Amino acid sequence: MTTIRGVANAAGSGGNGAKRPSVNLDDVSKTIIELLQHDGRKSYASIAQEVGLSEAAVRQRVQRLLDADVMQIVAVTDPLQVGFQRQAMVGLRVSGDMTSVADALTEMEEVSYVVTTAGSFDVLAEVVCENDAHLLELLTSRIRPLPGVTATETFVYLKLNKQLYNWGTR
Amino acid sequence: MTTIRGVANAAGSGGNGAKRPSVNLDDVSKTIIELLQHDGRKSYASIAQEVGLSEAAVRQRVQRLLDADVMQIVAVTDPLQVGFQRQAMVGLRVSGDMTSVADALTEMEEVSYVVTTAGSFDVLAEVVCENDAHLLELLTSRIRPLPGVTATETFVYLKLNKQLYNWGTR
DNA sequence: TCCCGCCGCAACTGATTCCGAAGTTTCTTC
DNA sequence: GAAGAAACTTCGGAATCAGTTGCGGCGGGA
């Protein structure tokens, strides 16, 4: 059994063999996350000064948070600005097990975001495509034929108005 | 007028006074972006080695890309893992100008994502709330009363299955 | 055609940061 | 209460970062 101050692991893995630990964060880790949400390249030393720990301790905590998949430090782009002409949200209605559909969508590289929801759609998937032909092929040949999918609705993006990730922690 | 090799700015600002430059990326900048999409803390030196530039040149390009808002380097978390109990996608039907509604949503701090779309919803907004009461207040008191909003539908997230940002460039 | 200004890149240097290892303290568990 | 593990601190060498300078290519205007 593993028990950490900042990150308490619990056996919460889902269907696929990947890691999905449910976590419990203390105030220091929350502050570290919030600082990195504003600037992913902020130095460990300056973070340490703000949270009152040594530089090495901050480094270890950040590594732990990354390993536990609580956060990821990445460059986020607006797809429309980097050459992807078609982006869309696809709502799916599913009969039976939603998990297998969600897992199948997760496997597709064009799919950037998958959530299971309560509402008139059971699953929402965000897809990033190069052009209309690519989007059409993805929808008709790979998403709609998935077993259990009874209906889909596609919302093509016209403009990305806001894209933020610094919502903090609670 | 400003003309850069990697990033060509054009006066493309929208309604609000913020920066919204349309851009044109060369292959080197695209490669830099893709490397940072996988690891936002990758060192400039190692990037320089892969793209065949000096470390300082890479650093200046990255700074330019950040200034131009082509990308942002941040820590991305799963809200459900950091204490936000309720996350949802809100679909809105709007009569008249969608822009003002989208702008109003953009101003709200609980709203992390806003897109205008083609389909049965005119605008999709992702919201991050602490609990049900918070979500209810946001929907009834601030989103639904927005002028022009004729209907809304809320999809409460049950599970975040996938969240990736390394879709590359084209 | 020549000149001049601008932009991007390379090279350089001091300051800062990163990183691994070892030692200490605190907490858990039996 | 003792043993073990987890988390933190300290520390020094290596690597990286940040700012500046100079060079070369490119485009605009006289």
Coordinates of C-alpha atoms (C1' of nucleotides) in Angstrom, one line a residue:
Chain A
M1 CA 0.0 0.0 0.0
T2 CA 1.2 3.4 -0.9
T3 CA 0.4 6.5 1.2
I4 CA 1.8 9.8 0.3
R5 CA 1.2 13.1 2.0
G6 CA 0.5 15.0 -1.2
V7 CA -0.9 12.3 -3.3
A8 CA -2.7 9.4 -1.7
N9 CA -3.1 6.6 -4.3
A10 CA -6.1 4.3 -4.3
A11 CA -6.8 1.4 -6.6
G12 CA -9.1 3.1 -9.0
S13 CA -8.1 1.8 -12.3
G14 CA -10.7 1.5 -15.0
G15 CA -11.2 -0.9 -17.8
N16 CA -8.0 -0.6 -19.8
G17 CA -4.7 -1.4 -18.0
A18 CA -3.8 2.3 -17.7
K19 CA -3.3 4.2 -14.5
R20 CA -6.3 6.0 -13.1
P21 CA -5.5 6.8 -9.5
S22 CA -8.0 8.7 -7.5
V23 CA -6.2 11.3 -5.5
N24 CA -6.3 13.5 -2.5
L25 CA -4.3 16.7 -2.6
D26 CA -3.0 18.8 0.3
D27 CA -2.8 22.6 0.1
V28 CA 0.8 22.7 -0.9
S29 CA 0.3 20.5 -3.9
K30 CA -2.8 22.5 -4.8
T31 CA -0.8 25.7 -4.8
I32 CA 1.9 24.1 -6.9
I33 CA -0.7 23.0 -9.5
E34 CA -2.2 26.5 -9.6
L35 CA 1.2 28.1 -10.2
L36 CA 1.9 25.7 -13.0
Q37 CA -1.5 26.2 -14.5
H38 CA -0.5 29.8 -15.1
D39 CA 3.0 29.0 -16.3
G40 CA 4.1 25.5 -17.1
R41 CA 7.7 26.5 -17.3
K42 CA 8.0 28.2 -13.9
S43 CA 11.2 27.3 -12.2
Y44 CA 11.2 24.9 -9.2
A45 CA 13.1 27.4 -7.2
S46 CA 10.5 30.2 -7.5
I47 CA 7.7 27.7 -6.8
A48 CA 9.6 26.6 -3.7
Q49 CA 9.9 30.1 -2.5
E50 CA 6.1 30.7 -2.8
V51 CA 5.0 27.5 -1.1
G52 CA 7.8 27.4 1.6
L53 CA 9.5 24.2 0.6
S54 CA 13.0 23.4 -0.7
E55 CA 13.6 23.3 -4.4
A56 CA 14.1 19.5 -4.4
A57 CA 10.9 18.9 -2.5
V58 CA 8.9 20.8 -5.1
R59 CA 10.7 18.9 -7.9
Q60 CA 9.8 15.6 -6.2
R61 CA 6.2 16.6 -5.8
V62 CA 5.8 17.8 -9.3
Q63 CA 7.2 14.5 -10.5
R64 CA 4.8 12.6 -8.3
L65 CA 1.9 14.6 -9.7
L66 CA 2.9 13.9 -13.2
D67 CA 3.4 10.2 -12.5
A68 CA 0.0 9.9 -10.9
D69 CA -1.6 11.7 -13.9
V70 CA -3.0 14.4 -11.8
M71 CA -1.6 16.9 -14.2
Q72 CA 0.3 17.1 -17.4
I73 CA 2.6 19.9 -18.5
V74 CA 2.1 20.5 -22.2
A75 CA 1.9 23.1 -24.9
V76 CA -1.7 23.7 -25.9
T77 CA -2.6 25.1 -29.3
D78 CA -5.6 26.3 -31.1
P79 CA -6.0 23.6 -33.7
L80 CA -7.5 26.0 -36.2
Q81 CA -4.3 28.1 -35.9
V82 CA -2.0 25.2 -36.6
G83 CA -3.4 23.8 -39.7
F84 CA -6.4 21.7 -38.7
Q85 CA -9.3 23.0 -40.8
R86 CA -12.1 21.0 -39.2
Q87 CA -12.7 20.5 -35.5
A88 CA -16.0 19.2 -34.1
M89 CA -17.8 17.9 -31.1
V90 CA -19.6 14.7 -31.6
G91 CA -22.5 13.7 -29.4
L92 CA -23.3 10.0 -29.3
R93 CA -26.3 8.1 -28.1
V94 CA -25.4 4.6 -27.0
S95 CA -27.5 1.5 -26.2
G96 CA -26.1 -0.7 -23.5
D97 CA -22.5 -0.3 -22.2
M98 CA -21.1 3.2 -22.7
T99 CA -17.7 2.1 -21.5
S100 CA -16.7 0.1 -24.6
V101 CA -17.7 3.0 -26.9
A102 CA -15.8 5.5 -24.8
D103 CA -12.8 3.2 -24.8
A104 CA -12.9 2.7 -28.6
L105 CA -13.1 6.5 -29.1
T106 CA -10.1 6.9 -26.8
E107 CA -8.1 4.7 -29.0
M108 CA -8.6 7.0 -32.1
E109 CA -5.8 9.5 -32.6
E110 CA -8.1 12.1 -34.1
V111 CA -10.1 12.2 -30.9
S112 CA -8.7 14.6 -28.4
Y113 CA -11.4 14.5 -25.7
V114 CA -13.9 11.9 -24.5
V115 CA -16.4 12.3 -21.7
T116 CA -19.3 10.2 -20.6
T117 CA -22.2 12.4 -19.7
A118 CA -25.7 12.4 -18.3
G119 CA -28.2 14.0 -20.7
S120 CA -29.6 13.4 -24.1
F121 CA -26.1 12.3 -25.2
D122 CA -24.3 9.5 -23.5
V123 CA -20.8 10.3 -24.8
L124 CA -19.2 13.5 -26.0
A125 CA -16.1 13.3 -28.2
E126 CA -14.1 16.2 -29.6
V127 CA -12.4 15.4 -32.9
V128 CA -9.6 17.2 -34.7
C129 CA -9.4 16.7 -38.5
E130 CA -7.4 18.0 -41.3
N131 CA -10.3 18.7 -43.6
D132 CA -13.9 17.8 -44.5
A133 CA -13.0 14.5 -46.1
H134 CA -11.1 13.4 -43.1
L135 CA -13.9 14.3 -40.8
L136 CA -16.4 12.5 -43.0
E137 CA -14.3 9.4 -43.1
L138 CA -13.9 9.4 -39.4
L139 CA -17.6 9.7 -38.7
T140 CA -19.0 7.3 -41.3
S141 CA -16.3 4.7 -41.3
R142 CA -15.1 4.5 -37.7
I143 CA -17.4 6.3 -35.2
R144 CA -20.9 5.5 -36.4
P145 CA -20.3 1.8 -37.0
L146 CA -19.1 1.3 -33.4
P147 CA -21.3 -1.4 -31.7
G148 CA -23.9 0.2 -29.5
V149 CA -24.0 3.6 -31.1
T150 CA -27.6 4.3 -32.1
A151 CA -27.3 8.0 -33.1
T152 CA -24.7 10.7 -33.5
E153 CA -24.8 14.5 -33.9
T154 CA -21.9 16.5 -35.1
F155 CA -21.2 20.1 -34.1
V156 CA -18.6 21.6 -36.4
Y157 CA -16.6 24.3 -34.8
L158 CA -16.8 27.7 -36.4
K159 CA -14.6 29.6 -33.9
L160 CA -12.8 28.8 -30.7
N161 CA -13.7 31.6 -28.4
K162 CA -12.0 30.6 -25.1
Q163 CA -9.6 27.9 -24.0
L164 CA -8.4 28.1 -20.5
Y165 CA -6.9 25.5 -18.1
N166 CA -6.1 27.6 -15.0
W167 CA -9.3 26.8 -13.2
G168 CA -7.4 26.3 -10.0
T169 CA -8.1 23.6 -7.4
R170 CA -10.5 23.0 -4.5
Chain B
M1 CA 3.5 46.1 -39.8
T2 CA 5.3 43.2 -38.5
T3 CA 6.5 40.3 -40.6
I4 CA 8.3 37.4 -39.1
R5 CA 9.6 34.3 -40.7
G6 CA 8.1 31.8 -38.3
V7 CA 5.1 33.8 -37.3
A8 CA 3.4 36.3 -39.7
N9 CA 1.1 38.5 -37.7
A10 CA -1.9 40.0 -39.3
A11 CA -4.4 42.5 -37.8
G12 CA -7.1 40.0 -37.0
S13 CA -8.3 41.1 -33.6
G14 CA -11.9 40.4 -32.9
G15 CA -14.5 42.3 -30.9
N16 CA -12.8 42.5 -27.5
G17 CA -9.5 44.3 -27.3
A18 CA -7.5 41.1 -26.9
K19 CA -4.9 39.7 -29.3
R20 CA -6.1 37.3 -32.0
P21 CA -3.4 37.1 -34.6
S22 CA -3.9 34.8 -37.5
V23 CA -0.6 33.0 -38.1
N24 CA 1.4 31.2 -40.6
L25 CA 3.9 28.6 -39.3
D26 CA 7.0 27.2 -41.0
D27 CA 8.2 23.6 -40.5
V28 CA 10.6 24.5 -37.8
S29 CA 8.0 26.2 -35.6
K30 CA 5.6 23.3 -36.2
T31 CA 8.3 20.8 -35.1
I32 CA 9.0 22.9 -32.0
I33 CA 5.3 23.0 -31.2
E34 CA 4.9 19.2 -31.6
L35 CA 7.9 18.6 -29.3
L36 CA 6.4 20.9 -26.6
Q37 CA 3.0 19.3 -27.0
H38 CA 4.5 16.1 -25.7
D39 CA 6.6 17.7 -22.9
G40 CA 6.1 21.3 -22.0
R41 CA 9.3 21.4 -20.0
K42 CA 11.6 20.1 -22.6
S43 CA 14.8 22.1 -22.7
Y44 CA 15.5 24.6 -25.4
A45 CA 18.9 22.9 -26.0
S46 CA 17.4 19.5 -26.8
I47 CA 14.8 21.1 -29.0
A48 CA 17.5 23.0 -30.8
Q49 CA 19.4 19.8 -31.5
E50 CA 16.4 18.2 -33.1
V51 CA 15.4 21.1 -35.3
G52 CA 18.9 22.2 -36.2
L53 CA 18.9 25.7 -34.7
S54 CA 20.8 27.3 -31.9
E55 CA 19.4 27.2 -28.4
A56 CA 18.9 31.0 -28.4
A57 CA 17.0 30.9 -31.6
V58 CA 14.6 28.2 -30.3
R59 CA 14.1 30.2 -27.1
Q60 CA 13.2 33.3 -29.2
R61 CA 10.8 31.4 -31.4
V62 CA 9.1 29.9 -28.4
Q63 CA 8.7 33.3 -26.9
R64 CA 7.3 34.6 -30.1
L65 CA 4.8 31.7 -30.3
L66 CA 3.7 32.4 -26.7
D67 CA 3.4 36.1 -27.3
A68 CA 1.3 35.5 -30.5
D69 CA -1.0 33.2 -28.6
V70 CA -0.3 30.3 -31.0
M71 CA 0.3 28.1 -28.0
Q72 CA 0.4 28.2 -24.2
I73 CA 2.5 26.1 -22.0
V74 CA 0.5 25.1 -18.9
A75 CA -0.3 22.4 -16.5
V76 CA -3.5 20.7 -17.4
T77 CA -5.5 18.8 -14.8
D78 CA -8.5 16.6 -14.6
P79 CA -11.0 18.9 -12.7
L80 CA -12.7 15.9 -11.1
Q81 CA -9.3 14.9 -9.6
V82 CA -8.6 18.3 -8.1
G83 CA -11.7 18.9 -6.2
F84 CA -14.3 20.1 -8.7
Q85 CA -17.3 17.9 -8.2
R86 CA -19.4 19.1 -11.2
Q87 CA -18.3 19.7 -14.7
A88 CA -20.6 20.0 -17.6
M89 CA -21.0 20.9 -21.3
V90 CA -23.7 23.4 -21.9
G91 CA -25.3 23.6 -25.4
L92 CA -27.0 26.9 -26.2
R93 CA -29.4 27.9 -28.8
V94 CA -29.2 31.6 -29.6
S95 CA -31.4 34.0 -31.6
G96 CA -29.6 36.8 -33.4
D97 CA -25.9 37.5 -32.7
M98 CA -24.0 34.6 -31.3
T99 CA -20.9 36.8 -30.7
S100 CA -22.3 38.7 -27.8
V101 CA -23.4 35.5 -26.1
A102 CA -20.0 33.9 -26.7
D103 CA -18.2 36.9 -25.4
A104 CA -20.4 37.0 -22.2
L105 CA -19.6 33.3 -21.6
T106 CA -15.9 34.0 -22.1
E107 CA -16.0 36.5 -19.3
M108 CA -17.2 34.0 -16.7
E109 CA -14.5 32.4 -14.7
E110 CA -16.3 29.1 -14.3
V111 CA -16.3 28.7 -18.1
S112 CA -13.2 27.0 -19.4
Y113 CA -14.1 26.5 -23.0
V114 CA -16.4 28.3 -25.5
V115 CA -16.9 27.4 -29.2
T116 CA -19.4 28.7 -31.7
T117 CA -20.7 25.8 -33.7
A118 CA -22.8 24.8 -36.7
G119 CA -25.5 22.3 -35.7
S120 CA -28.5 22.2 -33.4
F121 CA -26.5 24.2 -30.8
D122 CA -25.1 27.6 -31.7
V123 CA -22.6 27.7 -28.8
L124 CA -21.0 25.1 -26.7
A125 CA -19.5 26.0 -23.3
E126 CA -17.7 23.8 -20.8
V127 CA -18.2 24.8 -17.2
V128 CA -16.3 23.8 -14.1
C129 CA -18.1 24.0 -10.8
E130 CA -17.5 23.1 -7.2
N131 CA -20.8 21.4 -6.6
D132 CA -24.4 21.1 -7.7
A133 CA -25.5 24.4 -6.1
H134 CA -22.7 26.2 -7.9
L135 CA -23.7 24.7 -11.2
L136 CA -27.4 25.5 -10.7
E137 CA -26.6 29.1 -9.8
L138 CA -24.4 29.5 -12.8
L139 CA -27.0 28.1 -15.2
T140 CA -30.1 29.8 -13.9
S141 CA -28.8 33.1 -12.8
R142 CA -26.1 33.9 -15.3
I143 CA -26.2 31.8 -18.4
R144 CA -29.9 31.3 -19.2
P145 CA -30.7 35.0 -18.7
L146 CA -28.2 36.1 -21.3
P147 CA -30.0 38.1 -24.0
G148 CA -30.5 36.1 -27.1
V149 CA -30.4 32.7 -25.4
T150 CA -33.5 30.8 -26.3
A151 CA -32.7 27.4 -24.9
T152 CA -30.0 25.5 -23.1
E153 CA -29.2 21.8 -22.5
T154 CA -26.7 20.7 -19.9
F155 CA -24.6 17.5 -20.1
V156 CA -23.1 16.7 -16.7
Y157 CA -19.8 14.9 -16.9
L158 CA -19.8 11.5 -15.4
K159 CA -16.2 10.6 -16.3
L160 CA -13.4 12.1 -18.2
N161 CA -12.1 9.3 -20.4
K162 CA -9.5 11.1 -22.5
Q163 CA -7.8 14.5 -22.5
L164 CA -5.0 15.0 -25.0
Y165 CA -3.4 18.0 -26.6
N166 CA -0.6 16.5 -28.7
W167 CA -2.5 16.5 -31.9
G168 CA 0.5 17.9 -33.8
T169 CA 0.4 20.4 -36.6
R170 CA -0.4 20.5 -40.3
Chain C
dT1 C1' 21.2 50.4 -58.3
dC2 C1' 22.6 51.5 -53.9
dC3 C1' 21.6 52.5 -49.2
dC4 C1' 19.4 51.8 -44.9
dG5 C1' 16.6 49.6 -41.5
dC6 C1' 14.6 45.4 -39.8
dC7 C1' 14.4 40.7 -38.7
dG8 C1' 16.2 36.3 -37.5
dC9 C1' 20.2 33.6 -36.1
dA10 C1' 24.7 32.4 -34.0
dA11 C1' 28.1 33.1 -30.4
dC12 C1' 29.3 34.3 -25.9
dT13 C1' 29.1 34.9 -20.8
dG14 C1' 27.4 35.3 -16.2
dA15 C1' 23.6 33.9 -13.4
dT16 C1' 20.3 30.6 -12.5
dT17 C1' 18.3 26.3 -12.5
dC18 C1' 18.2 21.4 -12.8
dC19 C1' 19.4 17.0 -11.0
dG20 C1' 21.1 13.1 -8.5
dA21 C1' 22.7 11.4 -4.1
dA22 C1' 23.1 11.2 0.7
dG23 C1' 21.5 12.3 5.3
dT24 C1' 17.7 13.7 8.6
dT25 C1' 13.0 14.0 10.4
dT26 C1' 8.3 12.5 10.6
dC27 C1' 4.8 9.3 10.1
dT28 C1' 2.9 4.6 9.9
dT29 C1' 2.6 0.0 11.3
dC30 C1' 3.2 -4.1 13.9
Chain D
dG1 C1' 8.4 1.0 21.4
dA2 C1' 11.0 -0.5 17.3
dA3 C1' 11.4 -1.0 12.3
dG4 C1' 10.4 0.6 7.9
dA5 C1' 8.9 3.8 4.7
dA6 C1' 7.8 8.4 3.0
dA7 C1' 8.9 13.1 2.6
dC8 C1' 11.9 16.8 3.3
dT9 C1' 16.5 19.2 3.4
dT10 C1' 21.2 20.0 2.1
dC11 C1' 24.8 20.1 -1.3
dG12 C1' 27.8 20.2 -5.4
dG13 C1' 28.5 19.6 -10.2
dA14 C1' 26.4 19.8 -14.7
dA15 C1' 23.3 21.8 -17.6
dT16 C1' 20.3 25.4 -18.9
dC17 C1' 18.5 30.0 -19.1
dA18 C1' 18.6 34.9 -20.1
dG19 C1' 20.6 39.0 -22.0
dT20 C1' 23.7 41.1 -25.3
dT21 C1' 26.4 41.7 -29.4
dG22 C1' 27.5 41.2 -34.1
dC23 C1' 26.6 39.2 -38.7
dG24 C1' 24.0 38.3 -42.8
dG25 C1' 19.8 38.2 -45.6
dC26 C1' 15.8 40.6 -47.2
dG27 C1' 12.8 44.4 -48.6
dG28 C1' 11.6 49.3 -49.2
dG29 C1' 12.7 53.8 -50.9
dA30 C1' 15.5 57.4 -52.9

